[in-house]
Short mmCIF file of C-alpha atoms in Angstrom, two decimals:
data_model
loop_
_atom_site.label_atom_id
_atom_site.label_comp_id
_atom_site.label_asym_id
_atom_site.label_seq_id
_atom_site.Cartn_x
_atom_site.Cartn_y
_atom_site.Cartn_z
CA MET L 1259 0.00 0.00 0.00
CA SER L 1260 1.45 3.35 -1.02
CA ALA L 1261 1.95 6.14 1.49
CA THR L 1262 -0.70 8.28 -0.24
CA ILE L 1263 -3.34 5.55 -0.14
CA SER L 1264 -2.57 4.79 3.49
CA GLN L 1265 -2.80 8.48 4.32
CA ILE L 1266 -6.14 9.07 2.61
CA LEU L 1267 -7.63 5.94 4.18
CA ASN L 1268 -6.63 7.31 7.58
CA GLN L 1269 -8.09 10.69 6.69
CA ALA L 1270 -11.37 9.03 5.67
CA ASP L 1271 -11.51 7.13 8.97
CA HIS L 1272 -10.90 10.36 10.87
CA PHE L 1273 -13.71 12.12 8.98
CA GLN L 1274 -16.13 9.24 9.58
CA THR L 1275 -15.48 9.34 13.32
CA TRP L 1276 -15.83 13.12 13.41
CA LEU L 1277 -19.08 13.00 11.43
CA HIS L 1278 -20.85 10.17 13.23
CA GLU L 1279 -19.60 10.70 16.78
CA GLN L 1280 -19.31 14.47 16.96
CA ALA L 1281 -21.00 16.42 14.17
CA PHE L 1282 -24.29 14.57 13.73
CA PRO L 1283 -24.99 14.31 17.49
CA LEU L 1284 -24.22 18.00 18.03
CA TRP L 1285 -26.38 19.24 15.14
CA GLN L 1286 -29.17 16.82 16.06
CA ILE L 1287 -29.35 18.20 19.62
CA ASN L 1288 -28.36 21.86 19.22
CA GLY L 1289 -29.19 22.47 15.56
CA PHE L 1290 -32.82 21.38 15.42
CA ARG L 1291 -35.86 22.75 17.21
CA GLY L 1292 -38.41 20.20 16.04
CA GLN L 1293 -41.55 20.59 13.96
CA ASP L 1294 -42.30 23.93 15.60
CA GLY L 1295 -38.78 25.34 15.26
CA GLY L 1296 -36.99 23.69 12.35
CA PHE L 1297 -33.25 23.88 11.79
CA VAL L 1298 -31.13 26.73 13.10
CA GLU L 1299 -29.03 28.93 10.81
CA THR L 1300 -25.84 28.89 12.90
CA ILE L 1301 -24.30 27.44 16.06
CA ASP L 1302 -21.69 29.51 17.85
CA LEU L 1303 -18.28 27.99 18.49
CA ALA L 1304 -19.18 27.30 22.13
CA GLY L 1305 -21.94 24.98 20.84
CA SER L 1306 -25.03 27.15 21.39
CA PRO L 1307 -27.58 27.81 18.62
CA THR L 1308 -28.03 31.43 17.59
CA ASN L 1309 -31.29 33.25 17.01
CA SER L 1310 -30.44 34.37 13.47
CA HIS L 1311 -32.92 34.50 10.61
CA ARG L 1312 -32.95 31.25 8.65
CA ARG L 1313 -32.46 31.03 4.92
CA GLY L 1314 -34.84 28.78 3.05
CA ARG L 1315 -32.02 26.61 1.76
CA ILE L 1316 -30.95 25.58 5.28
CA HIS L 1317 -33.88 23.25 5.86
CA PRO L 1318 -33.73 21.03 2.73
CA ARG L 1319 -29.95 20.87 3.03
CA GLN L 1320 -30.18 19.65 6.62
CA ILE L 1321 -32.92 17.19 5.62
CA TYR L 1322 -30.49 15.82 3.03
CA CYS L 1323 -27.75 15.51 5.68
CA PHE L 1324 -29.81 13.52 8.15
CA ALA L 1325 -31.46 11.39 5.48
CA GLU L 1326 -28.01 10.47 4.22
CA ALA L 1327 -26.94 9.75 7.80
CA GLY L 1328 -29.80 7.30 8.07
CA SER L 1329 -29.09 5.66 4.75
CA ARG L 1330 -25.40 5.29 5.67
CA GLY L 1331 -26.12 3.59 8.97
CA TRP L 1332 -25.73 6.34 11.55
CA SER L 1333 -27.30 5.02 14.74
CA GLY L 1334 -28.64 8.38 15.96
CA ASN L 1335 -32.28 9.41 15.94
CA TRP L 1336 -32.28 10.93 12.45
CA GLN L 1337 -35.90 10.15 11.52
CA PRO L 1338 -37.61 13.12 13.24
CA LEU L 1339 -35.17 15.55 11.67
CA VAL L 1340 -36.17 14.39 8.18
CA ILE L 1341 -39.94 14.25 8.68
CA GLU L 1342 -40.37 17.17 11.10
CA GLY L 1343 -37.78 19.19 9.22
CA LEU L 1344 -39.78 18.82 6.00
CA GLN L 1345 -43.02 19.66 7.81
CA TYR L 1346 -41.49 22.86 9.15
CA PHE L 1347 -40.05 23.78 5.75
CA ASP L 1348 -43.49 23.33 4.20
CA ARG L 1349 -45.35 25.19 6.90
CA VAL L 1350 -43.09 28.24 7.09
CA TYR L 1351 -41.53 28.65 3.63
CA ARG L 1352 -43.96 27.12 1.15
CA ARG L 1353 -45.79 29.70 -0.96
CA SER L 1354 -49.25 29.41 -2.47
CA ASP L 1355 -47.69 28.59 -5.87
CA GLY L 1356 -45.78 25.62 -4.43
CA PHE L 1357 -42.37 27.28 -4.50
CA TYR L 1358 -40.42 28.16 -1.37
CA GLY L 1359 -39.52 31.55 0.05
CA ALA L 1360 -36.05 32.78 0.86
CA LEU L 1361 -35.86 33.79 4.52
CA ALA L 1362 -37.75 33.39 7.81
CA SER L 1363 -37.22 34.59 11.35
CA ALA L 1364 -36.25 32.21 14.13
CA GLU L 1365 -39.87 32.51 15.29
CA GLY L 1366 -41.13 31.08 12.01
CA GLU L 1367 -42.31 34.22 10.24
CA LEU L 1368 -41.54 34.34 6.50
CA VAL L 1369 -39.82 37.69 6.08
CA ASP L 1370 -38.71 37.25 2.46
CA ALA L 1371 -41.03 35.19 0.26
CA SER L 1372 -39.11 35.87 -2.95
CA PHE L 1373 -38.40 33.12 -5.47
CA ASP L 1374 -34.84 31.84 -5.76
CA LEU L 1375 -34.10 29.04 -8.22
CA TYR L 1376 -31.33 27.85 -5.91
CA ASN L 1377 -33.80 27.16 -3.08
CA GLN L 1378 -36.15 25.19 -5.33
CA ALA L 1379 -33.25 22.95 -6.38
CA PHE L 1380 -32.61 22.03 -2.77
CA ALA L 1381 -36.30 21.43 -2.13
CA ILE L 1382 -36.21 18.82 -4.91
CA LEU L 1383 -33.08 17.27 -3.42
CA ALA L 1384 -34.83 17.02 -0.03
CA PHE L 1385 -37.84 15.31 -1.65
CA CYS L 1386 -35.50 12.78 -3.25
CA TYR L 1387 -33.57 11.95 -0.11
CA THR L 1388 -36.73 11.74 1.96
CA ALA L 1389 -37.95 9.16 -0.54
CA LYS L 1390 -34.62 7.36 -0.27
CA VAL L 1391 -35.02 6.66 3.45
CA TYR L 1392 -38.84 6.38 3.51
CA PRO L 1393 -39.91 4.03 0.70
CA SER L 1394 -43.54 4.51 1.74
CA LEU L 1395 -43.20 8.17 0.73
CA GLN L 1396 -41.57 7.58 -2.65
CA GLN L 1397 -44.69 8.18 -4.71
CA GLU L 1398 -45.66 11.31 -2.75
CA MET L 1399 -42.16 12.77 -2.93
CA GLY L 1400 -41.89 11.86 -6.61
CA GLU L 1401 -45.15 13.66 -7.35
CA ARG L 1402 -44.08 16.72 -5.38
CA ALA L 1403 -40.79 16.86 -7.25
CA SER L 1404 -42.58 16.48 -10.60
CA ARG L 1405 -45.02 19.25 -9.79
CA MET L 1406 -42.18 21.58 -8.95
CA LEU L 1407 -40.32 20.73 -12.15
CA SER L 1408 -43.50 21.29 -14.17
CA SER L 1409 -44.02 24.68 -12.51
CA LEU L 1410 -40.42 25.64 -13.14
CA ARG L 1411 -40.75 24.79 -16.81
CA GLN L 1412 -44.09 26.56 -17.13
CA ASN L 1413 -43.08 29.76 -15.32
CA TYR L 1414 -39.30 30.15 -15.45
CA ALA L 1415 -38.01 28.25 -18.49
CA HIS L 1416 -35.40 30.02 -20.60
CA GLY L 1417 -36.11 30.01 -24.32
CA HIS L 1418 -32.85 28.24 -25.14
CA ALA L 1419 -32.16 26.00 -22.14
CA GLY L 1420 -32.18 26.23 -18.37
CA PHE L 1421 -34.17 28.70 -16.30
CA HIS L 1422 -34.57 32.34 -15.44
CA GLU L 1423 -34.01 33.66 -11.93
CA ALA L 1424 -37.19 35.75 -11.89
CA ILE L 1425 -40.28 36.73 -13.87
CA PRO L 1426 -40.10 39.26 -15.41
CA ALA L 1427 -36.60 38.12 -16.30
CA ARG L 1428 -33.67 39.84 -14.61
CA LEU L 1429 -29.94 39.71 -15.18
CA PRO L 1430 -27.48 38.26 -14.71
CA LEU L 1431 -28.44 34.66 -15.33
CA CYS L 1432 -26.43 32.34 -13.10
CA SER L 1433 -24.78 28.95 -13.49
CA ASN L 1434 -24.82 28.15 -9.77
CA PRO L 1435 -28.54 27.31 -9.29
CA HIS L 1436 -28.37 25.20 -12.43
CA MET L 1437 -25.53 23.26 -10.87
CA HIS L 1438 -27.76 22.33 -7.93
CA LEU L 1439 -30.67 21.49 -10.22
CA PHE L 1440 -28.23 19.23 -12.07
CA GLU L 1441 -27.30 17.58 -8.77
CA ALA L 1442 -30.96 17.10 -7.86
CA ALA L 1443 -31.79 15.71 -11.30
CA LEU L 1444 -28.96 13.16 -11.07
CA ALA L 1445 -30.38 11.99 -7.75
CA CYS L 1446 -34.00 11.90 -8.94
CA GLU L 1447 -33.28 9.99 -12.15
CA GLU L 1448 -32.27 6.99 -10.02
CA MET L 1449 -35.04 7.16 -7.42
CA GLU L 1450 -37.95 4.75 -7.39
CA GLY L 1451 -41.32 6.50 -7.46
CA PHE L 1452 -39.95 9.43 -9.46
CA LYS L 1453 -40.61 10.04 -13.14
CA GLN L 1454 -37.05 9.15 -13.98
CA SER L 1455 -37.17 10.01 -17.69
CA ASP L 1456 -38.08 13.63 -16.90
CA TRP L 1457 -35.17 13.96 -14.50
CA ARG L 1458 -32.82 12.34 -16.96
CA ASP L 1459 -33.93 14.87 -19.57
CA LEU L 1460 -33.31 17.74 -17.15
CA ALA L 1461 -29.86 16.43 -16.27
CA ASP L 1462 -28.99 16.16 -19.97
CA GLU L 1463 -30.31 19.65 -20.69
CA ILE L 1464 -28.19 21.21 -17.95
CA ALA L 1465 -25.11 19.18 -18.84
CA TYR L 1466 -25.23 20.40 -22.45
CA LEU L 1467 -25.99 23.97 -21.35
CA CYS L 1468 -22.91 23.82 -19.16
CA MET L 1469 -20.66 22.41 -21.85
CA SER L 1470 -21.90 24.80 -24.54
CA HIS L 1471 -22.26 28.05 -22.57
CA PHE L 1472 -21.12 27.96 -18.95
CA ILE L 1473 -17.69 26.63 -19.88
CA ASP L 1474 -15.50 28.99 -21.90
CA ALA L 1475 -14.63 27.35 -25.22
CA GLU L 1476 -11.08 28.75 -25.26
CA THR L 1477 -9.89 28.25 -21.69
CA GLY L 1478 -12.14 25.48 -20.38
CA GLY L 1479 -13.00 27.54 -17.30
CA LEU L 1480 -16.54 27.83 -15.98
CA ARG L 1481 -18.16 31.25 -15.55
CA GLU L 1482 -20.73 32.32 -12.98
CA PHE L 1483 -22.79 35.12 -14.60
CA PHE L 1484 -24.43 35.54 -18.01
CA ASN L 1485 -26.47 37.78 -20.27
CA ALA L 1486 -29.95 36.82 -21.44
CA ASP L 1487 -28.51 34.83 -24.38
CA TRP L 1488 -26.10 32.91 -22.12
CA THR L 1489 -23.08 34.91 -23.30
CA PRO L 1490 -20.73 36.08 -20.51
CA TYR L 1491 -22.17 38.92 -18.49
CA ASP L 1492 -20.77 42.38 -19.14
CA GLY L 1493 -17.86 43.77 -17.14
CA GLU L 1494 -15.80 42.18 -14.41
CA LYS L 1495 -18.75 40.23 -13.04
CA GLY L 1496 -18.92 38.21 -16.23
CA ARG L 1497 -15.25 37.27 -15.87
CA ILE L 1498 -15.59 35.60 -12.46
CA MET L 1499 -14.72 31.93 -12.14
CA GLU L 1500 -14.87 30.29 -8.72
CA PRO L 1501 -12.42 27.44 -7.99
CA GLY L 1502 -15.00 25.75 -5.78
CA HIS L 1503 -17.41 25.64 -8.68
CA GLN L 1504 -14.73 24.41 -11.10
CA PHE L 1505 -14.40 21.47 -8.71
CA GLU L 1506 -18.12 21.04 -8.09
CA TRP L 1507 -19.02 21.03 -11.78
CA ALA L 1508 -16.07 18.68 -12.39
CA TRP L 1509 -17.60 16.26 -9.90
CA LEU L 1510 -21.07 16.48 -11.44
CA LEU L 1511 -19.90 16.23 -15.05
CA ALA L 1512 -17.73 13.24 -14.13
CA ARG L 1513 -20.76 11.47 -12.70
CA TRP L 1514 -23.01 12.40 -15.61
CA GLY L 1515 -20.31 11.57 -18.17
CA GLU L 1516 -19.74 8.15 -16.63
CA ARG L 1517 -23.47 7.36 -16.62
CA ARG L 1518 -23.98 8.49 -20.22
CA GLY L 1519 -20.65 7.25 -21.58
CA ASN L 1520 -19.92 10.83 -22.66
CA GLU L 1521 -16.18 11.31 -23.10
CA LYS L 1522 -16.56 15.03 -23.82
CA ALA L 1523 -18.05 15.54 -20.36
CA LEU L 1524 -15.20 13.62 -18.77
CA ALA L 1525 -12.68 15.75 -20.63
CA HIS L 1526 -14.43 18.93 -19.46
CA SER L 1527 -14.44 17.55 -15.93
CA LYS L 1528 -10.70 16.99 -15.93
CA ARG L 1529 -10.00 20.41 -17.40
CA LEU L 1530 -12.18 22.11 -14.77
CA PHE L 1531 -10.33 20.21 -12.08
CA ASP L 1532 -6.97 21.18 -13.54
CA ILE L 1533 -7.96 24.87 -13.50
CA GLY L 1534 -9.19 24.69 -9.93
CA GLU L 1535 -6.05 22.92 -8.75
CA ALA L 1536 -3.51 24.94 -10.75
CA TYR L 1537 -4.90 28.42 -10.16
CA GLY L 1538 -7.38 28.18 -7.31
CA ILE L 1539 -5.19 26.71 -4.56
CA CYS L 1540 -3.19 29.24 -2.54
CA GLY L 1541 0.45 28.17 -2.54
CA ASP L 1542 1.06 29.48 0.97
CA ARG L 1543 -2.11 28.40 2.77
CA LYS L 1544 -2.72 25.24 0.70
CA VAL L 1545 -6.46 25.95 0.51
CA ALA L 1546 -8.87 26.72 -2.33
CA VAL L 1547 -9.66 30.43 -2.62
CA MET L 1548 -12.96 32.07 -3.42
CA SER L 1549 -12.70 33.40 -6.98
CA LEU L 1550 -10.57 33.98 -10.07
CA LEU L 1551 -11.01 36.10 -13.17
CA ASP L 1552 -11.13 34.52 -16.61
CA ASP L 1553 -7.37 34.95 -17.07
CA PHE L 1554 -7.06 32.76 -13.94
CA SER L 1555 -5.66 35.58 -11.82
CA VAL L 1556 -6.92 35.63 -8.23
CA HIS L 1557 -9.97 37.85 -7.79
CA ASP L 1558 -10.81 37.09 -4.13
CA ASP L 1559 -8.25 35.33 -1.93
CA LEU L 1560 -10.65 34.63 0.92
CA ALA L 1561 -10.82 30.87 1.53
CA ARG L 1562 -14.13 29.40 2.63
CA LEU L 1563 -14.83 25.89 3.87
CA TRP L 1564 -17.10 24.72 1.06
CA PRO L 1565 -14.57 24.85 -1.84
CA GLN L 1566 -12.33 22.47 0.11
CA THR L 1567 -15.12 19.89 0.13
CA GLU L 1568 -15.66 20.26 -3.62
CA TRP L 1569 -11.93 19.88 -4.24
CA LEU L 1570 -12.03 16.64 -2.25
CA LYS L 1571 -15.16 15.29 -3.99
CA SER L 1572 -13.89 15.95 -7.50
CA ALA L 1573 -10.40 14.60 -6.84
CA ILE L 1574 -11.59 11.32 -5.37
CA ARG L 1575 -14.26 10.83 -8.06
CA LEU L 1576 -11.70 11.41 -10.83
CA ALA L 1577 -9.37 8.95 -9.10
CA VAL L 1578 -12.07 6.30 -9.54
CA LEU L 1579 -12.36 7.16 -13.24
CA SER L 1580 -8.62 7.01 -13.97
CA GLU L 1581 -5.74 4.56 -13.71
CA GLY L 1582 -2.03 4.37 -12.98
CA GLN L 1583 -0.12 7.60 -12.54
CA GLU L 1584 -3.19 9.69 -13.29
CA ARG L 1585 -5.06 7.98 -10.48
CA ALA L 1586 -2.11 8.48 -8.15
CA ARG L 1587 -2.12 12.19 -8.98
CA TYR L 1588 -5.82 12.53 -8.11
CA LEU L 1589 -5.33 10.58 -4.89
CA ARG L 1590 -2.53 12.94 -3.84
CA SER L 1591 -4.77 15.90 -4.59
CA ALA L 1592 -7.64 14.34 -2.63
CA SER L 1593 -5.34 13.91 0.36
CA SER L 1594 -4.28 17.56 0.11
CA ALA L 1595 -7.95 18.59 -0.05
CA ALA L 1596 -8.67 16.48 3.04
CA ASP L 1597 -5.87 18.30 4.87
CA ALA L 1598 -7.34 21.64 3.81
CA LEU L 1599 -10.83 20.68 4.98
CA ASN L 1600 -9.55 19.38 8.29
CA ARG L 1601 -8.08 22.79 9.12
CA PHE L 1602 -11.57 24.29 9.02
CA LEU L 1603 -12.88 21.56 11.35
CA ALA L 1604 -10.28 22.19 14.06
CA VAL L 1605 -12.39 24.15 16.55
CA PRO L 1606 -12.81 24.04 20.35
CA THR L 1607 -16.20 22.32 20.15
CA PRO L 1608 -15.85 19.14 18.05
CA GLY L 1609 -18.52 18.84 15.38
CA LEU L 1610 -18.44 22.51 14.40
CA TRP L 1611 -16.27 24.38 11.90
CA ARG L 1612 -14.83 27.66 10.74
CA ASP L 1613 -16.20 29.10 7.53
CA LYS L 1614 -13.73 31.78 6.37
CA MET L 1615 -9.92 31.96 6.31
CA MET L 1616 -8.31 35.29 5.52
CA ALA L 1617 -5.26 35.88 3.34
CA ASP L 1618 -2.91 35.76 6.34
CA GLY L 1619 -4.19 32.33 7.38
CA ARG L 1620 -6.30 33.54 10.32
CA PHE L 1621 -9.92 32.47 10.58
CA ILE L 1622 -12.79 34.91 11.02
CA ASP L 1623 -14.32 34.43 14.46
CA GLU L 1624 -17.98 33.69 13.80
CA ALA L 1625 -20.65 31.06 14.37
CA ALA L 1626 -20.61 27.87 12.29
CA PRO L 1627 -23.17 28.09 9.44
CA ALA L 1628 -25.50 25.12 9.07
CA SER L 1629 -25.34 25.51 5.29
CA SER L 1630 -21.78 24.11 5.32
CA PHE L 1631 -22.96 20.78 6.72
CA TYR L 1632 -24.42 19.75 3.35
CA HIS L 1633 -21.00 20.23 1.72
CA ILE L 1634 -19.17 18.38 4.49
CA VAL L 1635 -21.56 15.42 4.62
CA CYS L 1636 -21.52 15.00 0.86
CA ALA L 1637 -17.72 15.14 0.74
CA ILE L 1638 -17.17 12.62 3.54
CA TYR L 1639 -19.65 10.14 2.12
CA GLU L 1640 -18.29 10.62 -1.40
CA LEU L 1641 -14.80 9.90 -0.08
CA GLU L 1642 -16.08 6.74 1.62
CA TYR L 1643 -17.92 5.56 -1.50
CA CYS L 1644 -15.04 6.20 -3.86
CA LEU L 1645 -12.44 4.60 -1.59
CA ASN L 1646 -14.65 1.51 -1.29
CA THR L 1647 -14.92 1.43 -5.07
CA LEU L 1648 -11.14 1.75 -5.43
CA GLU L 1649 -10.50 -0.93 -2.81
CA ALA L 1650 -12.88 -3.26 -4.64
CA SER L 1651 -10.72 -2.81 -7.72
CA ALA L 1652 -7.56 -3.29 -5.62
CA LEU L 1653 -6.70 0.44 -6.04
#
């Protein structure tokens, strides 16, 4: 066994212990207020929940986390967090048109009912993972997901492909919510009780939109903001490329490309990863930074937790899809990403995390955001899955 493989196996074991013995118990007890209180937005670094307003995305993301915990064998009492969490999300955030609002107070008052495509993507993901752990709810969750997709297509569809952010349409159009719709579609197309052909079609639509418009044809980098015709948005904003999203799209395109046997998608995935690794990792801090411009110069050198998880996910997934020295390279990168992530998890109260590292390597002193848990859970379970796959093939 090589030193790199031994190291990443140890890192995976460490993450599993942290997740199941520290993080899930803490967020189950201190991060959830039941059917009448839902999930909290943040927990301070002493372990106490804050009274902050709660973004709509928090609830379906936490539902995903605890549903995955249940499906992966965590022995804690995850069931109420899935069912009561969804009930709270419906009661507080659901609008009369079936979409979900953006922000509510800790007391459960919807203070911003505006539509955000991003939040609807996570609602669909929550429906899918609820169905995954509750087979008796598969048909109901599948129908709810289908109704939302139908409403999205009826009310927000873009004339070419993808979706608008608002009606009447506003600019810029964004790749990021499409990324999470892509993620949700990939989950739904494999779920019993869901109309799988519709979700497969949506996944294909977004994959081709990404490869034809989100990704720059000359550099292979993925942009964030666009004009109405999916050309890059005007000015500096249209030049922004986030390393975390290079990695996250690399992970998604690798999965889609493998399922569809699409070599072009796999090539795009590897190029996105190369850009993220070559230009998006700070040489001094060894962490992924927030954003680049389209010449790959650093635009924002703040380092947040979530890009480290996407670096890890994409590296380990590409290791599975490669061989020999190429696989060894991805495994080394995955181990480096695990080191980067672990730095954000080193806090006085185990099971919490830091969110932002400044250019000098110091962390901003602030409460741990619940929204990060989705990224962490997905990365740790992806690492476990991919290492099991590699071990089955004798690495």
